[in-house]
Every structure is written in C-alpha cells, then in structure tokens.
XYZ file of C-alpha atoms in Angstrom:
691
model
C 80.790 19.212 78.068
C 83.079 17.417 80.555
C 85.387 16.266 77.748
C 85.458 19.821 76.262
C 86.358 21.387 79.608
C 89.064 18.757 80.030
C 90.469 19.691 76.567
C 89.533 16.317 75.027
C 88.046 18.042 72.014
C 87.616 15.065 69.699
C 85.607 13.088 72.278
C 83.555 16.194 73.091
C 82.649 16.705 69.412
C 81.541 13.101 69.021
C 79.140 13.390 71.984
C 77.754 16.768 70.880
C 77.103 15.394 67.372
C 75.297 12.363 68.810
C 73.224 14.705 71.018
C 72.375 16.842 67.977
C 71.259 13.830 65.939
C 68.945 12.561 68.722
C 67.537 16.050 69.427
C 66.636 16.504 65.739
C 64.902 13.099 65.663
C 62.899 14.004 68.831
C 62.303 17.574 67.580
C 63.599 18.758 70.952
C 64.647 22.298 70.065
C 66.022 22.991 73.506
C 68.528 20.165 73.318
C 69.155 20.795 69.613
C 70.220 24.377 70.453
C 72.521 23.202 73.229
C 74.138 20.686 70.850
C 74.735 23.390 68.227
C 76.330 25.531 70.898
C 78.534 22.672 72.053
C 79.966 22.209 68.556
C 81.542 25.679 68.649
C 85.117 24.484 69.177
C 85.890 24.585 65.433
C 86.141 28.293 64.717
C 85.535 27.984 60.989
C 82.110 26.440 61.637
C 81.404 28.036 65.029
C 79.579 31.014 63.542
C 77.262 28.699 61.580
C 76.337 26.692 64.702
C 75.868 29.774 66.892
C 73.643 31.386 64.252
C 71.582 28.186 64.042
C 71.277 28.188 67.843
C 70.295 31.881 67.796
C 67.644 31.342 65.118
C 65.982 28.507 67.071
C 66.135 30.501 70.317
C 64.472 33.521 68.656
C 61.748 31.344 67.105
C 61.041 29.856 70.544
C 61.389 33.297 72.200
C 63.800 31.732 74.653
C 65.896 34.705 75.747
C 68.136 32.578 77.942
C 69.253 30.534 74.950
C 69.273 33.689 72.793
C 71.812 35.315 75.138
C 74.125 32.290 74.992
C 74.659 32.360 71.185
C 75.157 36.132 71.283
C 77.936 35.578 73.821
C 79.325 32.720 71.697
C 79.272 34.828 68.518
C 81.067 37.582 70.403
C 83.749 35.090 71.477
C 84.220 33.701 67.943
C 84.587 37.128 66.335
C 86.891 38.209 69.169
C 89.163 35.209 68.560
C 89.419 36.115 64.864
C 91.953 38.893 65.698
C 90.870 41.422 63.070
C 89.829 44.992 63.784
C 86.582 44.641 61.801
C 85.824 41.405 63.669
C 86.393 43.139 67.010
C 83.607 45.591 66.134
C 81.280 42.675 65.340
C 82.289 40.949 68.602
C 81.441 44.131 70.556
C 78.036 44.288 68.843
C 77.167 40.706 69.878
C 78.424 41.138 73.447
C 76.336 44.325 73.773
C 73.246 42.507 72.465
C 73.826 39.739 75.019
C 74.367 42.360 77.738
C 71.115 44.154 76.881
C 69.055 40.937 77.089
C 70.816 39.826 80.300
C 70.168 43.177 81.974
C 66.516 43.127 80.876
C 66.095 39.640 82.355
C 68.212 40.526 85.428
C 70.384 37.560 84.506
C 73.549 38.516 86.350
C 75.427 35.394 85.266
C 75.137 36.276 81.590
C 75.557 39.979 82.350
C 78.928 39.235 83.998
C 79.982 37.036 81.062
C 79.129 39.864 78.642
C 81.183 42.367 80.669
C 84.119 39.943 80.736
C 83.861 39.425 76.957
C 83.775 43.184 76.337
C 86.799 43.561 78.603
C 88.746 41.035 76.529
C 87.794 42.661 73.196
C 88.742 46.169 74.300
C 92.000 44.886 75.818
C 92.955 43.109 72.588
C 92.058 46.324 70.745
C 94.503 48.242 73.014
C 91.726 50.293 74.647
C 92.935 49.431 78.122
C 90.957 51.926 80.212
C 87.671 50.797 78.607
C 88.676 47.160 79.166
C 89.418 47.867 82.839
C 85.985 49.524 83.232
C 84.205 46.405 81.953
C 86.322 44.026 84.049
C 85.553 46.100 87.147
C 81.810 45.929 86.396
C 82.100 42.141 86.013
C 84.045 41.940 89.274
C 81.452 43.946 91.192
C 78.566 41.686 90.087
C 80.574 38.480 90.631
C 81.468 39.524 94.186
C 77.823 40.444 94.892
C 76.704 37.023 93.669
C 79.628 35.299 95.419
C 80.438 33.721 92.073
C 84.096 32.940 92.626
C 84.581 31.499 89.135
C 83.650 34.779 87.462
C 85.340 36.793 90.204
C 88.605 34.996 89.367
C 88.055 35.631 85.641
C 87.573 39.341 86.370
C 90.786 39.481 88.430
C 92.662 37.683 85.632
C 91.236 40.119 83.073
C 92.250 43.105 85.213
C 95.722 41.572 85.511
C 95.940 41.226 81.710
C 94.678 44.769 81.011
C 96.988 46.431 83.526
C 99.913 44.342 82.286
C 99.234 45.427 78.692
C 99.056 49.027 79.955
C 102.479 48.665 81.649
C 100.944 48.979 85.138
C 102.990 46.079 86.435
C 102.452 46.373 90.206
C 98.677 46.705 89.777
C 98.723 43.749 87.419
C 100.632 41.599 89.929
C 98.106 42.495 92.642
C 95.170 41.273 90.519
C 96.910 38.072 89.405
C 97.724 37.259 93.026
C 94.037 37.796 93.990
C 93.031 35.411 91.197
C 95.664 32.876 92.253
C 94.498 32.895 95.868
C 90.844 32.202 94.949
C 91.793 29.564 92.362
C 93.910 27.684 94.910
C 91.126 27.898 97.503
C 88.617 26.530 94.959
C 91.154 23.984 93.653
C 90.485 25.285 90.158
C 93.700 24.219 88.489
C 92.853 25.803 85.125
C 92.520 29.269 86.666
C 95.472 28.627 88.954
C 97.612 27.873 85.891
C 96.324 30.999 84.117
C 97.280 33.109 87.145
C 100.764 31.567 87.275
C 101.242 32.239 83.552
C 99.976 35.822 83.953
C 102.413 36.455 86.809
C 105.204 34.961 84.702
C 104.317 37.330 81.852
C 104.194 40.472 84.009
C 107.496 39.704 85.774
C 109.032 39.020 82.352
C 107.897 42.437 81.073
C 109.280 44.017 84.247
C 112.686 42.412 83.506
C 112.573 40.196 86.611
C 113.541 36.938 84.986
C 113.958 34.607 87.963
C 110.433 35.172 89.421
C 109.063 34.961 85.868
C 110.725 31.578 85.274
C 109.411 30.326 88.641
C 105.789 31.213 87.774
C 105.988 29.770 84.240
C 107.429 26.532 85.610
C 104.650 26.314 88.228
C 102.077 26.881 85.480
C 103.768 24.252 83.311
C 103.765 21.672 86.116
C 99.999 22.042 86.741
C 99.197 22.073 82.999
C 101.100 18.824 82.470
C 99.388 17.218 85.463
C 95.966 18.242 84.075
C 96.996 17.290 80.526
C 95.973 20.798 79.479
C 98.050 21.107 76.340
C 96.905 24.653 75.539
C 98.294 26.007 78.826
C 101.313 23.720 78.582
C 102.119 25.312 75.218
C 101.643 28.819 76.667
C 104.089 27.982 79.465
C 106.692 26.659 77.011
C 106.310 29.820 74.909
C 106.785 32.029 77.977
C 109.883 30.103 79.049
C 111.237 30.369 75.504
C 110.916 34.169 75.628
C 112.594 34.379 79.052
C 115.587 32.244 78.127
C 115.955 34.154 74.849
C 115.972 37.480 76.731
C 118.513 35.984 79.113
C 120.775 35.113 76.127
C 120.401 31.348 76.673
C 119.535 30.683 73.057
C 119.773 26.893 72.977
C 117.425 26.550 75.965
C 115.038 29.059 74.361
C 114.983 27.080 71.102
C 114.277 23.869 73.059
C 111.185 25.401 74.718
C 109.907 26.948 71.484
C 110.267 23.594 69.698
C 108.315 21.851 72.473
C 105.522 24.413 72.144
C 105.544 24.045 68.352
C 105.288 20.258 68.549
C 102.223 20.382 70.829
C 100.566 23.175 68.812
C 100.945 21.190 65.574
C 99.627 18.044 67.235
C 96.574 19.994 68.528
C 96.194 21.820 65.184
C 96.265 25.055 67.175
C 97.433 27.451 64.480
C 97.421 30.446 66.808
C 100.018 28.908 69.114
C 101.827 27.332 66.161
C 102.288 30.823 64.689
C 103.467 32.168 68.057
C 105.990 29.308 68.319
C 107.399 30.029 64.841
C 107.710 33.722 65.759
C 109.517 32.774 68.984
C 111.898 30.421 67.183
C 112.597 33.171 64.670
C 113.432 35.565 67.516
C 115.790 33.067 69.166
C 117.657 32.373 65.925
C 117.743 36.072 64.960
C 119.275 37.353 68.192
C 121.957 34.654 68.028
C 123.795 36.983 65.599
C 125.090 34.390 63.174
C 124.607 34.471 59.412
C 123.281 30.898 59.256
C 120.796 31.508 62.059
C 119.546 34.685 60.344
C 118.461 32.511 57.433
C 116.736 30.060 59.803
C 115.035 32.988 61.581
C 113.677 34.318 58.288
C 112.330 30.849 57.393
C 110.516 30.643 60.771
C 109.052 34.130 60.355
C 107.871 33.304 56.828
C 106.102 30.169 58.112
C 104.417 32.280 60.805
C 103.373 34.846 58.183
C 101.937 32.158 55.910
C 99.751 30.698 58.705
C 98.643 34.156 59.895
C 97.573 35.143 56.370
C 95.754 31.855 55.897
C 93.890 32.402 59.200
C 93.336 36.108 58.391
C 94.883 36.870 61.768
C 95.955 40.456 61.172
C 97.578 40.829 64.576
C 100.032 37.971 64.024
C 100.427 38.950 60.372
C 101.568 42.400 61.546
C 103.948 40.849 64.091
C 105.431 38.627 61.358
C 105.987 41.625 59.055
C 107.639 43.569 61.915
C 110.073 40.786 62.802
C 110.859 40.095 59.129
C 111.663 43.796 58.799
C 113.917 43.543 61.837
C 115.673 40.423 60.522
C 116.350 41.956 57.103
C 117.459 45.240 58.723
C 119.986 43.427 60.922
C 121.028 41.389 57.891
C 121.415 44.552 55.787
C 125.196 44.811 55.960
C 125.526 41.183 54.915
C 123.343 41.241 51.845
C 122.215 44.852 51.304
C 118.618 43.996 52.196
C 117.580 47.488 53.263
C 114.693 47.722 50.771
C 113.272 44.360 51.875
C 113.366 45.484 55.520
C 111.553 48.738 54.685
C 108.929 46.848 52.648
C 108.045 44.600 55.619
C 107.935 47.507 58.086
C 105.615 49.442 55.747
C 103.310 46.433 55.379
C 103.117 46.086 59.167
C 102.451 49.832 59.512
C 99.593 49.687 57.020
C 97.819 46.835 58.854
C 98.459 48.391 62.281
C 96.878 51.685 61.164
C 93.913 49.846 59.671
C 93.436 47.934 62.950
C 94.039 51.127 64.989
C 96.674 49.173 66.884
C 98.843 51.990 68.183
C 101.282 49.633 69.888
C 102.203 47.945 66.614
C 102.013 51.246 64.732
C 104.665 52.651 67.086
C 106.786 49.511 66.689
C 106.594 49.872 62.892
C 107.706 53.524 63.037
C 110.619 52.549 65.303
C 111.565 49.768 62.870
C 111.497 52.141 59.904
C 113.675 54.562 61.873
C 116.161 51.765 62.611
C 116.243 50.677 58.949
C 116.861 54.160 57.547
C 119.483 54.793 60.274
C 121.537 51.833 59.033
C 121.268 53.382 55.558
C 122.431 56.810 56.878
C 119.239 58.660 55.848
C 119.129 60.644 59.053
C 116.347 63.134 58.293
C 113.996 60.273 57.415
C 115.170 58.439 60.533
C 114.350 61.403 62.776
C 110.894 61.768 61.178
C 109.957 58.139 61.959
C 111.328 58.214 65.513
C 109.390 61.422 66.189
C 106.174 59.789 64.960
C 106.832 56.830 67.263
C 107.588 59.188 70.162
C 104.356 61.145 69.653
C 102.160 58.004 69.829
C 104.138 56.529 72.760
C 103.711 59.732 74.780
C 99.994 59.859 73.974
C 99.602 56.230 75.117
C 101.902 56.771 78.138
C 103.919 53.789 76.913
C 107.201 54.595 78.665
C 109.011 51.604 77.153
C 108.425 52.727 73.563
C 108.903 56.375 74.555
C 112.389 55.536 75.879
C 113.171 53.478 72.760
C 112.193 56.462 70.583
C 114.417 58.821 72.618
C 117.337 56.379 72.282
C 116.768 56.145 68.516
C 116.626 59.939 68.186
C 119.833 60.166 70.232
C 121.597 57.723 67.908
C 120.351 59.512 64.773
C 121.420 62.959 66.018
C 124.810 61.646 67.165
C 125.498 60.009 63.791
C 124.349 63.238 62.077
C 126.808 65.281 64.213
C 124.004 67.002 66.160
C 125.754 66.272 69.447
C 123.826 68.664 71.696
C 120.474 67.259 70.538
C 121.787 63.694 70.928
C 122.798 64.361 74.554
C 119.360 65.825 75.294
C 117.594 62.715 73.939
C 119.930 60.259 75.692
C 119.508 62.085 79.004
C 115.703 61.977 78.657
C 115.885 58.242 77.888
C 118.154 57.729 80.899
C 115.740 59.618 83.163
C 112.727 57.476 82.176
C 114.743 54.226 82.280
C 115.903 54.973 85.823
C 112.326 55.804 86.909
C 111.118 52.495 85.456
C 114.174 50.619 86.763
C 114.678 49.310 83.225
C 118.352 48.399 83.337
C 118.453 47.411 79.681
C 117.392 50.860 78.467
C 119.449 52.545 81.200
C 122.517 50.758 79.817
C 121.692 51.849 76.258
C 121.373 55.478 77.409
C 124.738 55.305 79.217
C 126.326 53.857 76.073
C 124.770 56.606 73.942
C 126.192 59.347 76.163
C 129.723 58.377 75.135
C 129.961 61.374 72.795
C 131.584 63.400 75.591
C 134.978 61.718 75.646
C 135.879 63.104 79.072
C 132.841 61.314 80.585
C 132.676 58.366 78.186
C 134.662 56.060 80.452
C 132.336 56.788 83.382
C 129.231 55.933 81.343
C 130.754 52.815 79.807
C 131.784 51.573 83.243
C 128.235 52.159 84.544
C 126.863 50.282 81.535
C 129.353 47.470 82.115
C 128.364 47.166 85.778
C 124.656 46.885 84.938
C 125.326 44.386 82.133
C 127.431 42.196 84.433
C 124.747 42.295 87.165
C 122.120 41.226 84.621
C 124.467 38.656 83.047
C 123.720 40.294 79.692
C 126.791 39.302 77.711
C 125.700 41.152 74.571
C 125.708 44.530 76.332
C 128.757 43.558 78.393
C 130.660 43.068 75.126
C 129.319 46.409 73.801
C 130.519 48.151 76.969
C 134.017 46.636 76.663
C 134.162 47.758 73.023
C 133.059 51.254 74.091
C 135.713 51.409 76.823
C 138.278 50.342 74.245
C 137.151 53.176 71.948
C 137.305 55.745 74.775
C 140.852 54.774 75.792
C 141.956 54.593 72.148
C 140.719 58.145 71.497
C 142.658 59.236 74.597
C 145.799 57.569 73.128
C 145.961 54.986 75.935
C 146.525 52.152 73.519
C 147.552 49.390 75.949
C 144.387 49.861 78.045
C 142.272 49.999 74.862
C 143.786 46.676 73.743
C 142.901 45.076 77.104
C 139.225 46.059 76.767
C 138.992 44.995 73.113
C 140.467 41.598 74.052
C 137.886 41.176 76.835
C 135.144 41.949 74.305
C 136.675 39.458 71.887
C 136.822 36.723 74.522
C 133.082 37.026 75.330
C 132.139 37.263 71.639
C 134.076 34.051 70.922
C 132.413 32.276 73.847
C 128.946 33.374 72.606
C 129.822 32.632 68.958
C 128.703 36.180 68.170
C 130.398 36.717 64.803
C 129.235 40.313 64.540
C 130.888 41.480 67.778
C 133.876 39.202 67.191
C 134.498 40.942 63.848
C 134.116 44.372 65.473
C 136.649 43.429 68.168
C 139.193 42.210 65.591
C 138.775 45.369 63.479
C 139.178 47.597 66.559
C 142.245 45.648 67.692
C 143.719 45.991 64.204
C 143.139 49.726 64.303
C 144.688 50.281 67.755
C 147.713 48.058 67.008
C 148.210 50.079 63.845
C 148.106 53.346 65.830
C 150.615 51.805 68.237
C 152.946 50.989 65.284
C 152.551 47.219 65.861
C 151.909 46.605 62.198
C 152.374 42.842 62.011
C 149.970 42.248 64.934
C 147.491 44.649 63.315
C 147.652 42.651 60.066
C 146.944 39.410 61.986
C 143.809 40.985 63.560
C 142.550 42.253 60.203
C 143.158 38.795 58.681
C 140.942 37.253 61.392
C 138.213 39.814 60.586
C 138.589 39.059 56.870
C 138.243 35.315 57.482
C 134.936 35.822 59.363
C 133.694 38.244 56.684
C 134.336 35.635 53.983
C 132.487 32.988 55.996
C 129.514 35.347 56.450
C 129.721 36.625 52.854
C 129.938 40.145 54.305
C 131.476 42.210 51.490
C 131.437 45.477 53.440
C 133.570 44.168 56.349
C 135.680 42.151 53.921
C 136.626 45.272 51.964
C 137.529 47.170 55.157
C 139.785 44.343 56.356
C 141.336 43.705 52.924
C 142.196 47.383 52.346
C 143.722 47.644 55.817
C 145.852 44.518 55.221
C 147.140 45.861 51.878
C 148.033 49.239 53.355
C 149.650 47.760 56.469
C 151.624 45.234 54.416
C 153.134 48.130 52.519
C 153.824 50.116 55.706
C 155.164 47.088 57.558
C 157.812 46.418 54.922
C 160.992 47.530 56.736
C 162.830 50.531 55.169
C 166.086 48.690 55.968
C 165.102 46.224 53.260
C 164.467 48.939 50.660
C 166.854 48.817 47.720
C 168.603 52.045 46.718
C 171.080 52.319 43.849
C 172.397 55.636 45.289
C 172.856 57.230 41.851
C 171.509 60.691 42.715
C 174.009 63.372 43.698
C 171.737 66.441 43.650
C 168.982 64.840 45.803
C 171.042 62.361 47.823
C 170.058 64.012 51.138
C 166.360 63.830 50.220
C 166.601 60.082 49.531
C 168.438 59.479 52.834
C 165.673 61.413 54.581
C 163.000 59.426 52.682
C 164.478 56.166 54.017
C 164.489 57.558 57.565
C 160.938 58.832 57.095
C 159.905 55.309 56.147
C 161.117 54.124 59.560
C 159.687 56.962 61.650
C 156.449 57.775 59.807
C 155.563 54.729 57.695
C 151.912 55.794 57.400
C 153.030 58.929 55.497
C 154.653 56.902 52.706
C 152.462 56.409 49.637
C 153.069 53.715 47.063
C 152.321 54.626 43.459
C 152.775 51.720 41.052
C 155.739 50.308 42.966
C 157.312 53.692 43.709
C 157.475 54.963 47.297
C 156.818 58.669 47.641
C 156.016 61.139 50.409
C 154.125 64.200 49.189
C 155.670 66.534 51.736
C 157.681 69.746 51.161
C 160.866 68.030 52.430
C 160.818 65.897 49.270
C 159.593 68.554 46.800
C 161.861 69.115 43.783
C 159.595 71.159 41.516
C 156.189 72.817 41.219
C 153.922 74.373 38.614
C 151.395 77.225 38.717
C 148.485 74.864 38.004
C 148.985 73.062 41.336
C 151.302 70.367 39.995
C 154.143 69.219 42.223
C 157.187 66.986 41.627
C 158.664 64.841 44.445
C 161.543 62.398 44.689
C 160.425 58.760 44.660
C 162.178 55.461 45.241
C 161.160 52.432 43.210
C 161.080 48.973 44.733
C 163.756 48.085 42.177
C 166.074 50.591 43.928
C 166.080 53.172 41.133
C 165.362 56.838 41.826
C 162.272 58.354 40.226
C 160.566 61.710 39.900
C 156.885 61.590 40.807
C 154.766 64.353 39.320
C 151.455 64.944 41.158
C 148.646 66.641 39.192
C 145.228 67.769 40.580
C 142.666 65.408 39.084
C 139.919 68.004 38.508
C 142.163 70.443 36.609
C 144.878 68.410 34.926
C 143.421 65.153 33.578
C 143.765 66.213 29.928
C 147.202 67.779 30.579
C 148.425 64.528 32.142
C 147.193 62.530 29.150
C 148.925 64.901 26.683
C 152.165 64.766 28.688
C 151.982 60.983 28.767
C 151.631 60.871 24.962
C 154.571 63.244 24.417
C 156.761 61.252 26.802
C 155.786 57.994 25.087
C 157.121 59.396 21.813
C 160.355 60.479 23.516
C 160.793 57.073 25.139
C 161.996 55.817 21.795
C 164.944 58.252 21.938
C 167.860 56.786 23.884
C 169.667 59.719 25.503
C 170.833 60.672 28.969
C 169.306 64.093 28.355
C 165.721 62.831 27.804
C 163.291 62.026 30.625
C 161.878 58.498 30.343
C 158.150 58.104 31.139
C 157.218 55.051 33.178
C 153.568 55.183 34.204
C 150.456 57.363 34.572
C 148.692 56.357 37.814
C 144.976 57.184 37.864
C 143.825 54.798 40.608
C 145.727 55.284 43.876
C 144.258 58.665 44.864
C 140.802 60.163 44.301
C 142.129 63.753 44.197
C 145.396 63.420 42.217
C 146.962 61.770 39.187
C 150.648 60.734 39.274
C 153.180 60.626 36.423
C 156.164 58.358 37.228
C 159.329 59.608 35.510
C 163.012 58.722 35.529
C 164.960 61.073 37.771
C 167.319 62.555 35.150
C 169.442 65.121 37.013
C 171.062 66.445 33.831
C 167.704 67.898 32.781
C 166.641 69.268 36.174
C-alpha cells in the first residue's frame, strides 16, 4: 500500500501478489480480499479483482469489505470515460452509499459522495456534482477528517471550474491548499496548485496560472509523483501555446509525453498527443499542419483502443479543426466535416453537451469557409441554443461571433452587427479580452467606425502580447484606410502586419499582408511595387502548395505586367488617317487609365465610347485597337450569349476572304473566346477604305 501511494506501482503489485498467494494458502479470506483490492491498479483487470473481492465479502457477509469493492468498481467504471460506464459507476457508488448509510459508516459514505461528485462532474451535470461534494464536505467537517475535507474542496473547485464559476472555484482550491499545507500532504497540495493553474488559465490570467503550475511541478518532482508531474507539464504546454510561445509549448508537451509513455499511462499519453497537435496546428505553417494531424491521429488511435469516448471525441473535433484550417491548401472541407460529424455523434450518445456544442461550432466554421451560409447559420444557432441552456457564456459568445461572421459574409449587415454587439457585451462582462477583440474586429462593417474598433482591438492585443490578433488588427486598419482611399496610411499598417507575421513565421498572415500590399500599391498606381508584392505572395503559395492563393497572385501579376508596360514604349505605325485622333487618345488613355486597357491576343483595346467606330443592332460593337506590333486593328466585340454562332460564321467567311489579296478586303486575324466571360472578340485589320 505504501509503494502504491508513493506511485511505485510495480513494487506495489509484487507485494500485493505475494500477499494474495499467502492468503490463499492460509485460507484467510479477509487478507485475500484485501490483496484482490490492492491489485486494482491495472484497469483492464481491476474489475475482475474487485468482483472477486465483492464475491468473498458477500459470502462472508462482511459489509465493510463489501462496500470497498463497490467503491472500487465505481472508480474503475468512472475512469473508463464512456457514458454507459458512467451509469454503471453511479450504480456501484449508490450501492456502496446505501450500505455505508445503513452501517453509519461515515468514512465510506463520504467516499461514495465524492465518487458520485466526480462521475456527475465528468458527465457535465455540474449542479448534481456540487450537491454530492457538499454532502461529502459536511460529513468530513463533522468527523474532522481533513483528508476527505480537502478532497471535497478540490472536487468543488473542479466542478465550479467546469461550470465557468471561476471565482468560486478559486475559493475552494485555496481552502484545499491551506489544509493540505497545514497537513503537509504534498499530493493534495500539488493537486490544489494544478487546479488553481487550470482555473486561472481558463480565466485568461496566464501569469498566475504559470506560477501555480510551476509550484505544482516542483512538488511533484520532489515527491517523484510522475502522474502529477505530467499533469503540470501538460498545463504549462497549454498556457505557453495560448500565449503564442509555440516552441516552449512543444517542449512541455514532449516532456509530458515522454513520462506518460514511460509510465504506460495512455490517458496522459493521449492528452499529450492532443496538446502537441494543438501547438503545431496553431503555428500556422503547412509543414506543422501535417505534424499536427499526425499527432491527432495517434491520439485518436489510442483513444479508440482504450474505448475512451471522451478523448475520441476530442480527437475528432481537433482533426476537424485541422482539416478545416487546411481547407484552402488542399480542399479538405469534406474531411473536416466528416470528423466534426463523428465527434457530434459520440457527444450526443454520451449526452456531453459541451462537446456537442463544440461540434456544432466546428461544423459552422467548416461550412463558413465553404460559403454555405444558410447551413452555417443553422449550426451556429444549434450551438447557441445549447450554450444558453447550459449558461456557458464562452461558447455562447463564440456562437454569436460565428453568426456575426456568417451574416456579414452573406451581406446581412444589420443582423451581423446585432450578433457582434451581443458577443461584445458578454465578452466585456466576462472580461474575456480575446473574444472582446474578435467582436471589435467583427464590427468593422461600418467603415466610419471601423478604425475605432480596430484600434481598440489592437490595444487589447498589444496588452495581451497576442501577436496573432495584433497582426489581424493591423491588417484590418490597413483595409479601413484603403477603403477610405488613404493609401499611404494603409501601406504603413499592412507593413506592420507583415513585419510581425515574418517574425512569427506565420505564412498565412504573411501571404495576406503581401496580397493586401499588392492591391493597395496597384490602386495607388505603383504597379512595379505591386508586382513585387504579388510575386512574394506567389512564392509562399508555391511553397505551401496553395493553389487558390497562387492563382490570385499569378493573375494579378499577369494583369499588372500588362498595365505596367509604359505606353511610351508602345509601337504605332501611324497609318490611320480617319481614326488618328482616336489612336492618339488611346495612347494617352494608356498612361492615365492603364487599368481600363484590355489586351486581346496582343491587341490593346479600350471598350469605351471614345474609341467606338461601329455598332450593330444585336449588341455588337467595333473599337479601334493597337497591336503590340504597332499595326492598327479593328476589334469587334460580340455578346457571348447571343452571338457565338454568328462569330463562328463570320470567322469562317473571313478565313475564305483571307486568301484574296486586296486593299479593299478586311483581313481576319483572330477569334478570342478566352479573355472575357461575357464577350467574344474578332480581331480584324483596320481597312479604312471599307469603313
């Protein structure tokens, strides 16, 4: 027992097995039962040993030893993390409770209440869990049993933390910590430190959280308690990941993984893989996305093998998130949806409303990226309904933000503002600066107030040292000033965003900054600089194998290269007498309004009335055009939907005439069917004798 309590499991098992062997030889059922109970550390065989202990206790009508296996069976089924198993755990705890009450055994009665509290907390029935913990606390105080009193305070801390009652949770953990220190119970002291770290982490207070995790880690190392040491490393990994210190986060997750593997603790091993996946995923690099997916798949494999439906659901959720974020790179929308739906199915089966809500939010996010806004709104509304029912303000705010984004992208601006303002209201109440920033960023649809909101978001992000949202705010400020035609200021903000993105090696935001800079330089008629920015974006897109961004950058470069070609360098044979003034104007137009010049198979044309030289009743128009070879052309524009067959017939007729060499015959050069989705273009010689 001493070795087990000191986490020296292998030594403990050896002694329990020796005790069992001797007890069987002596036919000492009392000691045989205790030995069976001691061998419970291996969960796969725990049930067998507890049931053997229970059978002997019933035969001997020893209710004290009968209560103990009931409590043990409850603990084993509770640790199995499946909804059906939770029901079985509750049944055993209630049987133990009934016997303990009948025998007025307050020690076992308190243990049963504590066990029921844990089961209901893990099953997200927080008020019921709190009720049982409070009953355990009352008895423990009456008996002056400080060990169980501390356990009850820790349980109340856990339940209130899970129910987002952070201040109440802190109060209970501090009560537990005080008693544990007084009793010099380092195991419970560590648990209290870790609990305080977790609640401060959830309340976005990273520095106190780090302090408590480090205190817990120090004691765990001193005691050689590897289970709590691993928990501390996992907590520190989460905190440094949330604080955008990815390398430090990975280091802590890897330390936790190493210990968990060594201890063959598959629960913590799975948690470590999930944490590593999170750290690699939020690092926003293509290579790390692949590593994240590998970590998540390892976590999923272990969870399935252990039939741990809770961690299996978590793995499906994060795989969905990874594939959703990776969607633009590899069109993995369907894979993301598949994982979210699998997580939703298990969550519903387990009646885990927290994970059910998370799955609905994930599905909303996935369909939003795919621009299926009605489906998006449906999923966010389902998430919102459950979050409101559970009074989970974090998920409620997330749902409002998602609905705001969906309505904004679907041009339902008034609805979007309403949702963002509701999200902002709750975020301010909860002092959740992350969600407050997101709400400010969402409210940018009113251009006259966009700058104010982006500046507020930027201030919060800088205070929190959240470089991801700081970059987003700079990009937003750039957009706002660009829309207001203040191009120089827009460029300054985009460059600040680019600088941070480069420092963080965030390829996604770096690409966005280059594309935005390209766009604003283009609007400011700085075509060569715009091309350089688009080339940088194209280079990153190639590296990431991102075809979508690559196409955007490539098309912009092609168009700008054409526009940037100086009209002074255009050749012109100056043969036309009738349309000389139109060609002079076309050259000037190329200087003043280069974006208005269209290139059709090497012929520059502007489809404006200043350059019109003929029109037909079917919507056809003829404009002057100047070939890159310097020769004048006539460019006939035909509506695609009405004139495709006419254009083809005209092309055939002109092809026949091309064989006739005469100054009085129009030569056909080309039928362009690619450069415009609405029109076809016939390129003809400009033969003034026939016009």
